Short mmCIF file of C-alpha atoms in Angstrom, two decimals:
data_model
loop_
_atom_site.label_atom_id
_atom_site.label_comp_id
_atom_site.label_asym_id
_atom_site.label_seq_id
_atom_site.Cartn_x
_atom_site.Cartn_y
_atom_site.Cartn_z
CA MET A 1 -18.82 25.25 100.03
CA PHE A 2 -18.22 29.05 99.98
CA ARG A 3 -14.95 28.64 100.93
CA PHE A 4 -14.26 25.47 99.38
CA LEU A 5 -15.59 26.89 96.17
CA ASN A 6 -13.57 30.42 96.29
CA ILE A 7 -10.59 28.42 96.70
CA VAL A 8 -10.98 26.42 93.35
CA ILE A 9 -12.28 29.59 91.79
CA ILE A 10 -8.86 30.98 93.01
CA SER A 11 -7.31 27.66 91.92
CA LEU A 12 -8.66 28.51 88.36
CA ILE A 13 -7.71 31.69 87.84
CA THR A 14 -4.04 30.93 89.02
CA SER A 15 -4.07 28.35 86.86
CA ILE A 16 -5.73 30.30 83.67
CA VAL A 17 -3.45 33.73 84.12
CA SER A 18 -0.24 30.56 84.48
CA ALA A 19 -1.18 29.09 81.17
CA GLN A 20 -1.34 32.15 79.52
CA GLY A 21 2.39 33.12 80.74
CA TYR A 22 2.63 34.64 83.53
CA TYR A 23 5.53 34.61 85.45
CA ASP A 24 5.95 35.94 88.99
CA VAL A 25 9.06 36.40 89.54
CA THR A 26 9.44 35.71 93.22
CA LYS A 27 7.69 31.65 92.44
CA TYR A 28 11.11 31.73 90.75
CA GLY A 29 12.87 32.12 94.18
CA ILE A 30 13.86 36.50 93.79
CA PRO A 31 13.93 37.48 96.78
CA ASN A 32 12.46 40.97 96.85
CA ASP A 33 14.38 42.74 99.20
CA SER A 34 17.28 44.06 97.31
CA THR A 35 19.82 41.08 98.58
CA PHE A 36 20.49 39.01 95.65
CA VAL A 37 21.88 40.29 92.06
CA GLY A 38 19.08 38.44 89.86
CA LYS A 39 20.45 38.68 86.09
CA ASN A 40 19.91 34.88 85.10
CA ALA A 41 17.63 34.64 86.66
CA ILE A 42 15.36 36.04 85.38
CA ASP A 43 17.37 35.24 82.04
CA ASN A 44 16.06 32.01 82.57
CA ILE A 45 12.32 33.02 83.58
CA ILE A 46 12.38 34.73 80.33
CA GLN A 47 13.49 31.93 78.17
CA LYS A 48 10.75 29.64 79.50
CA ALA A 49 8.29 32.64 78.00
CA VAL A 50 10.07 32.05 74.66
CA GLN A 51 9.59 28.90 75.00
CA LYS A 52 5.57 29.04 75.65
CA GLY A 53 5.25 31.73 72.74
CA GLY A 54 6.33 34.70 75.81
CA GLY A 55 4.98 35.61 78.74
CA THR A 56 4.26 38.65 80.92
CA ILE A 57 7.16 38.87 83.63
CA TYR A 58 5.71 40.09 86.15
CA PHE A 59 7.41 42.49 89.27
CA PRO A 60 5.26 42.83 92.24
CA ALA A 61 5.83 45.32 95.12
CA GLY A 62 10.09 44.93 96.83
CA LYS A 63 13.30 45.96 96.02
CA TYR A 64 15.19 43.41 93.25
CA LEU A 65 18.31 44.01 92.34
CA THR A 66 19.44 42.43 88.91
CA GLY A 67 22.81 43.47 85.62
CA SER A 68 21.58 43.35 81.98
CA ILE A 69 17.61 42.01 81.56
CA LYS A 70 17.86 41.08 77.27
CA LEU A 71 14.13 40.91 75.85
CA GLU A 72 13.30 38.68 73.62
CA SER A 73 9.89 38.97 70.72
CA ASN A 74 6.46 38.61 73.05
CA ILE A 75 8.16 39.51 76.10
CA THR A 76 5.99 42.16 78.77
CA ILE A 77 8.17 43.24 81.94
CA PHE A 78 5.98 43.97 84.06
CA ILE A 79 7.19 46.33 87.64
CA ASP A 80 4.02 47.26 89.58
CA ALA A 81 3.00 49.42 91.83
CA GLY A 82 5.40 49.62 94.66
CA ALA A 83 8.12 47.43 92.65
CA GLU A 84 11.25 48.60 93.08
CA LEU A 85 13.89 47.29 90.31
CA HIS A 86 17.51 47.92 91.45
CA PHE A 87 20.58 47.57 88.43
CA SER A 88 23.84 46.66 90.03
CA ASP A 89 26.82 49.18 89.41
CA ASP A 90 29.15 46.55 89.40
CA PHE A 91 30.50 46.95 86.00
CA ASP A 92 30.56 43.16 84.71
CA ASN A 93 27.32 42.38 85.97
CA TYR A 94 26.72 44.00 81.67
CA ILE A 95 29.21 41.98 80.46
CA PRO A 96 29.99 40.33 77.77
CA MET A 97 28.89 43.30 75.65
CA VAL A 98 26.57 43.52 72.77
CA PRO A 99 25.69 45.37 69.16
CA SER A 100 24.98 48.36 70.19
CA ARG A 101 25.17 52.29 69.13
CA TRP A 102 26.83 54.70 71.48
CA GLU A 103 26.43 58.95 70.20
CA GLY A 104 25.07 58.29 66.63
CA THR A 105 27.79 55.34 66.09
CA THR A 106 27.39 51.75 65.69
CA VAL A 107 30.19 49.87 67.76
CA ILE A 108 30.33 46.98 70.24
CA ASN A 109 29.79 47.98 74.13
CA PHE A 110 28.37 46.70 77.31
CA SER A 111 25.68 46.02 77.85
CA PRO A 112 22.36 48.40 77.16
CA PHE A 113 20.56 47.50 81.31
CA PHE A 114 17.02 46.80 79.25
CA TYR A 115 17.97 46.15 75.19
CA ALA A 116 15.83 43.86 72.70
CA TYR A 117 17.64 43.10 69.47
CA LYS A 118 15.12 42.16 66.71
CA ALA A 119 12.01 41.52 68.61
CA LYS A 120 8.87 41.70 68.35
CA ASN A 121 6.44 43.50 70.55
CA ILE A 122 8.37 44.19 73.50
CA THR A 123 6.60 45.65 76.95
CA ILE A 124 7.66 47.54 80.27
CA THR A 125 5.00 48.68 81.69
CA GLY A 126 4.02 48.85 85.67
CA ARG A 127 3.51 51.79 87.79
CA GLY A 128 7.23 51.17 90.12
CA LEU A 129 10.48 51.80 89.65
CA ILE A 130 13.83 51.41 87.79
CA ASP A 131 16.85 52.82 88.45
CA GLY A 132 19.93 53.07 87.25
CA HIS A 133 22.59 53.88 89.92
CA GLY A 134 24.63 56.10 86.59
CA ARG A 135 26.58 57.77 89.60
CA ASN A 136 29.44 55.10 89.60
CA TRP A 137 29.09 55.19 85.72
CA TRP A 138 29.22 58.87 85.68
CA ASN A 139 32.22 59.28 87.93
CA TYR A 140 34.23 56.50 85.25
CA SER A 141 32.92 59.55 82.21
CA GLU A 142 33.70 62.85 84.02
CA GLY A 143 37.31 61.66 85.77
CA PHE A 144 38.28 59.29 83.42
CA ASP A 145 42.37 59.90 83.31
CA ASP A 146 44.68 57.88 79.95
CA LYS A 147 48.11 57.35 81.84
CA LYS A 148 46.26 55.01 83.97
CA PRO A 149 46.70 51.25 83.13
CA LYS A 150 44.37 50.01 81.06
CA SER A 151 41.26 48.48 83.07
CA LYS A 152 39.85 45.20 81.86
CA TRP A 153 37.15 46.78 80.42
CA GLU A 154 38.83 49.39 77.84
CA ASN A 155 40.59 46.26 76.91
CA THR A 156 37.60 44.06 75.67
CA PHE A 157 35.96 47.09 73.93
CA PHE A 158 38.84 48.21 71.92
CA GLU A 159 39.79 44.75 71.20
CA ASN A 160 35.95 44.30 70.04
CA ASN A 161 36.15 47.85 68.74
CA LYS A 162 38.93 47.80 66.70
CA ASN A 163 37.19 48.94 62.75
CA VAL A 164 34.86 51.05 64.77
CA LEU A 165 33.64 54.71 62.34
CA ALA A 166 33.89 56.64 64.84
CA PRO A 167 34.50 60.29 64.67
CA PRO A 168 37.65 62.17 64.28
CA ASP A 169 36.90 64.60 66.99
CA SER A 170 35.63 60.80 68.88
CA LYS A 171 36.18 62.38 73.28
CA TRP A 172 34.82 58.76 73.70
CA LEU A 173 38.01 57.00 71.59
CA LYS A 174 40.93 58.37 74.70
CA ARG A 175 37.66 56.93 77.36
CA GLY A 176 39.04 53.21 77.10
CA PHE A 177 34.94 52.30 77.22
CA LEU A 178 31.18 53.99 76.89
CA ARG A 179 29.04 54.49 79.47
CA PRO A 180 25.30 52.35 78.46
CA PRO A 181 22.02 53.25 77.31
CA PHE A 182 19.27 52.18 79.74
CA ILE A 183 16.91 50.85 77.66
CA GLN A 184 17.69 50.16 74.66
CA PRO A 185 16.18 47.74 72.49
CA MET A 186 17.28 47.33 68.19
CA TYR A 187 15.92 46.35 64.97
CA CYS A 188 13.22 45.86 67.25
CA GLU A 189 9.32 46.52 66.09
CA ASN A 190 6.36 47.52 68.33
CA VAL A 191 7.15 48.28 71.28
CA LEU A 192 5.57 49.78 74.32
CA ILE A 193 7.36 51.19 77.06
CA GLU A 194 4.79 53.02 79.42
CA GLY A 195 3.71 54.08 83.34
CA ILE A 196 7.17 53.49 84.65
CA THR A 197 9.45 56.15 86.78
CA ILE A 198 13.30 55.76 85.47
CA GLN A 199 15.43 57.69 87.54
CA ASN A 200 20.24 57.39 87.41
CA SER A 201 20.48 56.38 83.93
CA PRO A 202 24.40 55.76 83.70
CA PHE A 203 24.14 57.75 80.49
CA TRP A 204 20.92 58.59 77.42
CA THR A 205 17.34 56.78 79.47
CA VAL A 206 15.02 55.31 76.66
CA ASN A 207 17.07 55.12 73.46
CA PRO A 208 15.55 52.94 70.27
CA GLU A 209 17.17 52.67 67.73
CA PHE A 210 16.71 51.21 64.04
CA CYS A 211 13.01 50.12 65.66
CA LYS A 212 9.33 50.86 63.65
CA ASN A 213 6.21 51.52 66.17
CA VAL A 214 7.58 52.07 69.07
CA THR A 215 5.44 53.96 71.72
CA VAL A 216 6.08 55.99 74.77
CA ARG A 217 4.73 57.26 77.27
CA SER A 218 3.04 58.21 81.11
CA VAL A 219 6.02 57.56 81.56
CA THR A 220 8.13 60.02 84.94
CA ILE A 221 12.25 60.36 83.55
CA ASN A 222 14.81 61.70 86.28
CA ASN A 223 18.71 62.05 86.15
CA PRO A 224 19.82 65.07 88.06
CA HIS A 225 22.96 66.44 87.61
CA SER A 226 24.39 63.71 85.46
CA PRO A 227 26.26 64.06 82.07
CA ASN A 228 24.49 63.17 79.06
CA THR A 229 21.29 61.47 80.47
CA ASP A 230 19.37 62.61 77.22
CA GLY A 231 15.31 61.67 78.29
CA ILE A 232 14.26 59.71 75.78
CA ASN A 233 16.24 59.49 72.40
CA PRO A 234 14.52 57.46 69.56
CA GLU A 235 16.87 56.76 67.06
CA SER A 236 16.69 56.21 63.10
CA CYS A 237 13.48 54.66 64.25
CA SER A 238 10.33 55.12 62.66
CA TYR A 239 6.18 55.65 63.33
CA VAL A 240 6.84 56.32 67.09
CA HIS A 241 4.88 58.03 69.81
CA ILE A 242 5.65 60.51 72.76
CA SER A 243 2.84 61.91 74.97
CA ASP A 244 2.01 62.63 78.45
CA CYS A 245 5.78 62.32 79.68
CA HIS A 246 7.31 64.09 82.82
CA ILE A 247 10.80 64.92 82.12
CA SER A 248 13.34 66.23 84.23
CA VAL A 249 17.39 65.26 83.32
CA GLY A 250 20.85 65.57 82.92
CA ASP A 251 21.04 66.89 79.77
CA ASP A 252 18.13 66.76 76.14
CA CYS A 253 14.45 65.84 77.72
CA ILE A 254 13.90 64.40 74.53
CA THR A 255 16.07 64.32 71.21
CA ILE A 256 15.49 62.99 67.56
CA LYS A 257 18.64 60.84 65.46
CA SER A 258 19.60 59.00 63.67
CA GLY A 259 23.35 58.55 63.14
CA LYS A 260 26.74 60.83 63.06
CA ASP A 261 29.29 61.31 60.40
CA GLU A 262 30.19 59.01 57.90
CA ASP A 263 27.77 55.62 60.31
CA GLY A 264 25.08 57.98 59.71
CA ARG A 265 25.40 58.63 56.26
CA LYS A 266 26.30 54.50 55.29
CA GLN A 267 23.25 53.82 57.90
CA ALA A 268 21.64 55.68 55.23
CA ALA A 269 18.22 55.27 58.31
CA PRO A 270 16.28 58.04 58.67
CA ALA A 271 13.90 59.27 61.62
CA GLU A 272 10.74 60.04 61.14
CA ASP A 273 7.31 59.97 60.66
CA TYR A 274 7.84 61.02 65.34
CA VAL A 275 4.80 62.51 67.15
CA ILE A 276 5.48 64.05 70.58
CA THR A 277 2.49 65.46 72.09
CA ASN A 278 1.44 66.47 76.09
CA CYS A 279 4.70 66.47 77.54
CA THR A 280 6.48 68.05 80.53
CA MET A 281 9.89 69.04 80.72
CA LEU A 282 11.74 70.39 82.93
CA SER A 283 15.64 70.48 84.35
CA GLY A 284 17.47 69.50 80.74
CA HIS A 285 19.85 70.96 77.67
CA GLY A 286 17.05 71.28 75.09
CA GLY A 287 13.74 70.26 75.68
CA VAL A 288 12.67 68.84 72.21
CA VAL A 289 15.85 68.79 69.85
CA ILE A 290 16.86 67.29 66.80
CA GLY A 291 20.61 66.85 66.28
CA SER A 292 23.13 67.00 66.92
CA GLU A 293 23.90 63.77 65.65
CA MET A 294 21.65 63.30 62.23
CA SER A 295 23.20 61.66 59.07
CA GLY A 296 20.98 59.50 57.99
CA GLY A 297 17.90 62.13 58.04
CA VAL A 298 15.34 63.52 59.99
CA ARG A 299 11.94 64.13 58.40
CA ASN A 300 7.76 64.60 59.50
CA ILE A 301 7.86 65.14 63.52
CA ALA A 302 5.14 66.87 64.90
CA ILE A 303 5.51 68.57 68.27
CA SER A 304 2.81 69.78 70.00
CA ASN A 305 0.37 70.49 73.44
CA CYS A 306 4.21 70.92 75.75
CA ILE A 307 5.27 72.42 78.69
CA PHE A 308 8.34 73.22 79.25
CA ASP A 309 9.64 74.81 82.52
CA GLY A 310 13.34 75.86 83.75
CA THR A 311 15.05 74.00 80.43
CA ASP A 312 17.79 75.81 78.99
CA ARG A 313 16.47 76.16 75.71
CA GLY A 314 12.54 75.04 74.69
CA ILE A 315 12.88 73.67 70.72
CA ARG A 316 16.53 73.09 68.76
CA ILE A 317 17.41 71.89 65.41
CA LYS A 318 21.09 72.05 65.67
CA SER A 319 24.11 70.12 63.46
CA THR A 320 27.97 71.14 61.85
CA ARG A 321 29.33 70.77 58.39
CA GLY A 322 30.80 67.35 57.90
CA ARG A 323 27.40 65.42 59.34
CA GLY A 324 25.33 65.32 55.97
CA GLY A 325 21.48 64.60 56.16
CA VAL A 326 18.64 66.79 55.36
CA VAL A 327 16.15 67.61 58.13
CA GLU A 328 12.03 68.74 57.01
CA ASN A 329 9.43 68.45 57.65
CA ILE A 330 9.15 69.67 60.82
CA ARG A 331 5.60 70.90 62.73
CA VAL A 332 5.25 72.56 66.16
CA ASP A 333 2.82 73.84 67.76
CA ASN A 334 0.83 74.94 70.88
CA ILE A 335 4.16 75.02 72.94
CA ILE A 336 4.59 77.13 76.62
CA MET A 337 7.50 77.41 77.91
CA HIS A 338 8.52 79.27 81.06
CA ASN A 339 12.12 80.50 82.08
CA ILE A 340 13.75 79.51 79.59
CA LYS A 341 17.26 80.03 80.32
CA GLN A 342 18.38 80.75 77.35
CA GLN A 343 16.56 80.94 74.00
CA ALA A 344 13.03 79.72 72.90
CA PHE A 345 13.93 78.14 69.75
CA VAL A 346 17.16 77.35 67.96
CA LEU A 347 17.86 76.06 64.22
CA ASP A 348 21.36 76.20 64.04
CA THR A 349 24.44 73.64 61.57
CA ARG A 350 27.30 76.42 62.82
CA TYR A 351 27.46 73.20 65.97
CA ALA A 352 31.06 73.16 66.01
CA LYS A 353 33.55 75.18 64.49
CA SER A 354 34.23 74.70 60.51
CA THR A 355 35.30 76.14 57.65
CA ILE A 356 32.90 76.92 55.00
CA GLY A 357 33.86 73.80 51.52
CA PRO A 358 31.71 72.87 48.51
CA VAL A 359 27.87 71.37 48.99
CA SER A 360 28.72 67.06 49.52
CA GLU A 361 26.65 65.04 51.04
CA ARG A 362 28.62 65.94 54.43
CA THR A 363 26.17 69.71 53.97
CA PRO A 364 23.49 69.87 56.52
CA ILE A 365 19.83 70.84 55.28
CA PHE A 366 17.40 71.85 57.26
CA ARG A 367 13.33 72.96 55.63
CA ASN A 368 10.47 73.04 55.92
CA ILE A 369 10.45 73.78 59.28
CA HIS A 370 7.00 75.73 61.14
CA ILE A 371 5.77 76.50 64.31
CA SER A 372 2.87 78.68 65.16
CA ASN A 373 0.88 78.94 69.31
CA VAL A 374 4.33 79.48 71.15
CA THR A 375 3.73 81.25 74.74
CA ALA A 376 6.99 81.97 75.52
CA ASN A 377 9.54 83.48 78.49
CA THR A 378 12.92 82.73 77.93
CA LYS A 379 16.48 85.07 77.81
CA ASP A 380 16.54 84.69 74.14
CA ALA A 381 13.50 84.95 71.64
CA VAL A 382 14.85 82.62 68.52
CA PHE A 383 18.30 82.22 66.63
CA ILE A 384 18.43 80.65 63.00
CA ASN A 385 21.57 80.13 62.11
CA GLY A 386 22.53 78.42 58.54
CA LEU A 387 25.57 78.06 56.53
CA GLU A 388 26.44 80.38 53.24
CA GLU A 389 26.34 77.58 50.77
CA MET A 390 23.62 76.09 52.48
CA PRO A 391 21.13 78.43 54.26
CA ILE A 392 18.21 77.25 56.17
CA GLU A 393 14.99 77.11 54.47
CA ASP A 394 11.12 77.56 54.56
CA VAL A 395 10.46 78.57 58.34
CA SER A 396 7.23 80.58 59.56
CA PHE A 397 6.72 81.75 62.90
CA SER A 398 3.22 82.29 63.66
CA ASN A 399 0.93 83.22 66.74
CA ILE A 400 3.26 84.01 68.58
CA HIS A 401 4.15 85.70 72.16
CA LEU A 402 6.60 86.28 74.01
CA GLU A 403 8.87 87.34 76.87
CA ALA A 404 12.66 88.00 76.27
CA GLU A 405 15.26 90.23 76.19
CA ASN A 406 16.77 89.63 72.55
CA GLY A 407 14.52 89.43 69.75
CA PHE A 408 14.78 87.45 66.99
CA ASP A 409 18.61 86.35 65.35
CA ILE A 410 18.38 85.19 61.46
CA HIS A 411 21.58 84.47 59.71
CA TYR A 412 22.13 83.16 56.34
CA SER A 413 18.59 81.71 56.45
CA LYS A 414 16.02 81.75 53.06
CA ASN A 415 12.33 82.37 52.98
CA ILE A 416 11.40 83.24 56.18
CA SER A 417 8.43 84.07 57.03
CA LEU A 418 7.09 85.97 60.61
CA ASN A 419 3.41 86.43 60.94
CA ASN A 420 1.61 87.83 64.54
CA VAL A 421 4.89 87.71 66.75
CA PHE A 422 3.98 89.83 69.89
CA PHE A 423 7.64 91.48 71.63
CA SER A 424 7.61 92.39 75.23
CA GLY A 425 11.35 93.27 77.51
CA VAL A 426 12.83 93.58 74.10
CA LYS A 427 15.89 95.26 74.38
CA THR A 428 17.20 94.71 71.64
CA SER A 429 15.52 94.96 67.98
CA LEU A 430 13.04 92.33 67.61
CA VAL A 431 14.33 91.28 64.27
CA LYS A 432 18.08 90.85 63.38
CA ILE A 433 18.95 89.20 60.18
CA GLU A 434 22.22 89.22 58.67
CA ASN A 435 23.12 87.96 54.66
CA SER A 436 19.65 86.12 54.05
CA SER A 437 16.90 86.30 51.73
CA ASP A 438 12.37 87.26 51.25
CA ILE A 439 12.07 87.37 54.21
CA ASP A 440 8.40 88.01 55.53
CA LEU A 441 7.79 90.40 58.92
CA LYS A 442 3.25 90.65 59.43
CA TYR A 443 2.22 92.12 62.04
CA LEU A 444 4.54 92.63 64.69
CA LYS A 445 3.53 93.71 68.02
CA LEU A 446 5.35 95.44 70.27
CA GLU A 447 4.65 96.11 74.18
CA LYS A 448 5.91 98.97 74.43
CA SER A 449 8.07 101.44 72.11
CA THR A 450 11.43 101.40 71.93
CA GLU A 451 13.73 105.07 71.23
CA GLU A 452 17.02 102.91 71.83
CA LYS A 453 16.99 100.80 69.51
CA PRO A 454 15.78 99.81 65.68
CA TRP A 455 12.46 97.44 65.88
CA VAL A 456 13.85 95.06 62.29
CA SER A 457 17.67 95.45 61.82
CA ALA A 458 18.50 94.43 57.99
CA ILE A 459 22.67 93.97 57.15
CA ASN A 460 22.88 92.26 53.74
CA VAL A 461 19.23 91.23 52.99
CA ASP A 462 17.74 90.43 49.38
CA GLY A 463 14.13 89.98 49.51
CA LEU A 464 12.26 91.87 52.60
CA PHE A 465 9.00 92.12 52.54
CA ILE A 466 6.95 94.32 56.34
CA ASP A 467 3.18 94.82 56.61
CA GLY A 468 0.89 95.80 59.56
CA CYS A 469 3.04 96.60 61.19
CA ARG A 470 1.49 99.17 63.74
CA PRO A 471 4.88 101.08 66.31
CA LYS A 472 3.21 103.34 69.17
CA LYS A 473 3.78 106.41 70.25
CA GLY A 474 7.47 106.49 71.32
CA THR A 475 9.61 104.70 68.33
CA LYS A 476 12.89 106.14 67.80
CA THR A 477 13.39 104.05 64.15
CA PHE A 478 11.60 101.60 62.74
CA LEU A 479 14.12 100.12 59.90
CA GLN A 480 18.29 99.89 60.39
CA LEU A 481 19.30 99.18 57.07
CA SER A 482 23.11 98.46 56.41
CA GLY A 483 25.34 96.88 53.90
CA LYS A 484 25.48 97.14 50.15
CA THR A 485 23.87 93.90 48.43
CA THR A 486 20.75 94.58 50.85
CA SER A 487 18.43 95.17 48.32
CA ASN A 488 14.54 94.46 46.64
CA ILE A 489 13.16 96.00 50.52
CA GLY A 490 9.50 96.43 50.11
CA PHE A 491 6.96 97.89 51.91
CA GLY A 492 2.71 96.54 52.61
CA THR A 493 -0.07 99.08 54.77
CA ASN A 494 1.72 99.57 58.10
CA ASP A 495 1.13 103.01 60.44
CA PHE A 496 4.04 104.33 61.24
CA ARG A 497 2.07 107.74 62.28
CA ASN A 498 4.42 107.15 65.94
CA VAL A 499 7.66 106.41 64.16
CA SER A 500 10.07 109.32 64.13
CA GLN A 501 12.26 107.81 61.68
CA VAL A 502 10.37 104.86 59.18
CA VAL A 503 14.20 103.74 57.38
CA VAL A 504 17.69 104.50 58.33
CA LYS A 505 20.45 103.50 55.87
CA ASP A 506 23.77 103.05 56.20
CA TYR A 507 26.66 104.30 54.22
CA ASP A 508 26.98 101.33 52.15
CA VAL A 509 23.32 100.87 51.25
CA LYS A 510 22.54 100.97 47.45
CA LYS A 511 20.09 104.13 46.60
CA ASP A 512 17.55 101.99 45.00
CA ALA A 513 17.33 99.01 47.72
CA ILE A 514 13.68 100.04 49.25
CA LEU A 515 10.91 99.40 46.20
CA LYS A 516 8.67 101.86 45.14
#
């Protein structure tokens, strides 16, 4: 009797789940032993769900082989623990080509592995694995030979992209076709990606474009030894939340972008209102990077409570002349960096070679960037590099503990503040400033005295105020001044009892450069 009742109850539950739009793919002829490319079958299941207003496409434990999957509104892809969704490395499984964006330029390209266009309420979730088997794509990208006859994919790509607004220096104009992103929703609203493990992406991994209200949480991304396989790249989106992710990739771990050059300015879609928190980043060119494709602008970004361990750089903001766009209102707080191979922080508007020109829509602007509560073990501390015609402006560093070989290196910048910065292991000047103005240095600290290099080197600096510094015994020189435009150098309350020479001036420095 009880057994009969249990069967009835289970049947009722199954019916209710089915009625609510729950589709177990194994019930629709898709085997879980990776013997069948289920692209069309999966598309058919999604269409069945769409006809009923949406639903959950469920992958139970097992291995599945598929091509590109297009998500529609109100569709959830649920990849359960023990389930592995493997994507075919046959390029034919990603055609027909679709509207896409590639490194900030609008194109028609191979379908992303997970793709959505103008959809709402889409989700990829679960504790399973998705594997892009990207090596064929990587090999093509790395070994392309433009002397060989064009393939059918190249012919299709060129036919679809005759009028693309590609930057003139784009290498991919010679490559014939482009690798697709792994997950790319475009013009979508309410996007959720959570829990899953992603590996071997062909190109950028999680790449929302022109989306609103995007959440990426508790996602693990592994793309080792692979070209341009950035982790999470939300581009020209608004209200983005990235949290609790673990990332180790062949390029940048998390990158914020908004389009490249003329095409990016034409779209005029900024990346705005992003929160990045509680993430760990291992292998990668940068932990969190803004740019260099930022022609639509980047604003209102909060980065906090993250650990970078072994990335080439920590926080990197980069652009170049010709790109245009404004990066502003950036807050970085409570970060730990370990074994950073190059710089802990980079702010650079000379990412590519260029010549000085008049300020225009092509001129990048960085301003209002504030960094606090950071502990970093790195080779170089900070590199700030603005333009003659457009200095980087309004940047502060507060409560920073740096173990580094080289200190701050600041060029063409304005309104820069360092407050309570502790250095250890530095072999050069703690702060080197060139062609900049309005610099405040307060409460700089050095673990051991330095006899070889001055604490601060200022070359053609107009407006430098130093306060609260107390060098240790054995310090030879505190401040070295150079350059005929160096002026308005002021001191607050410092303790220079242990310094042999407080100021050394080169011959070209004006007599009245130091304020009385």
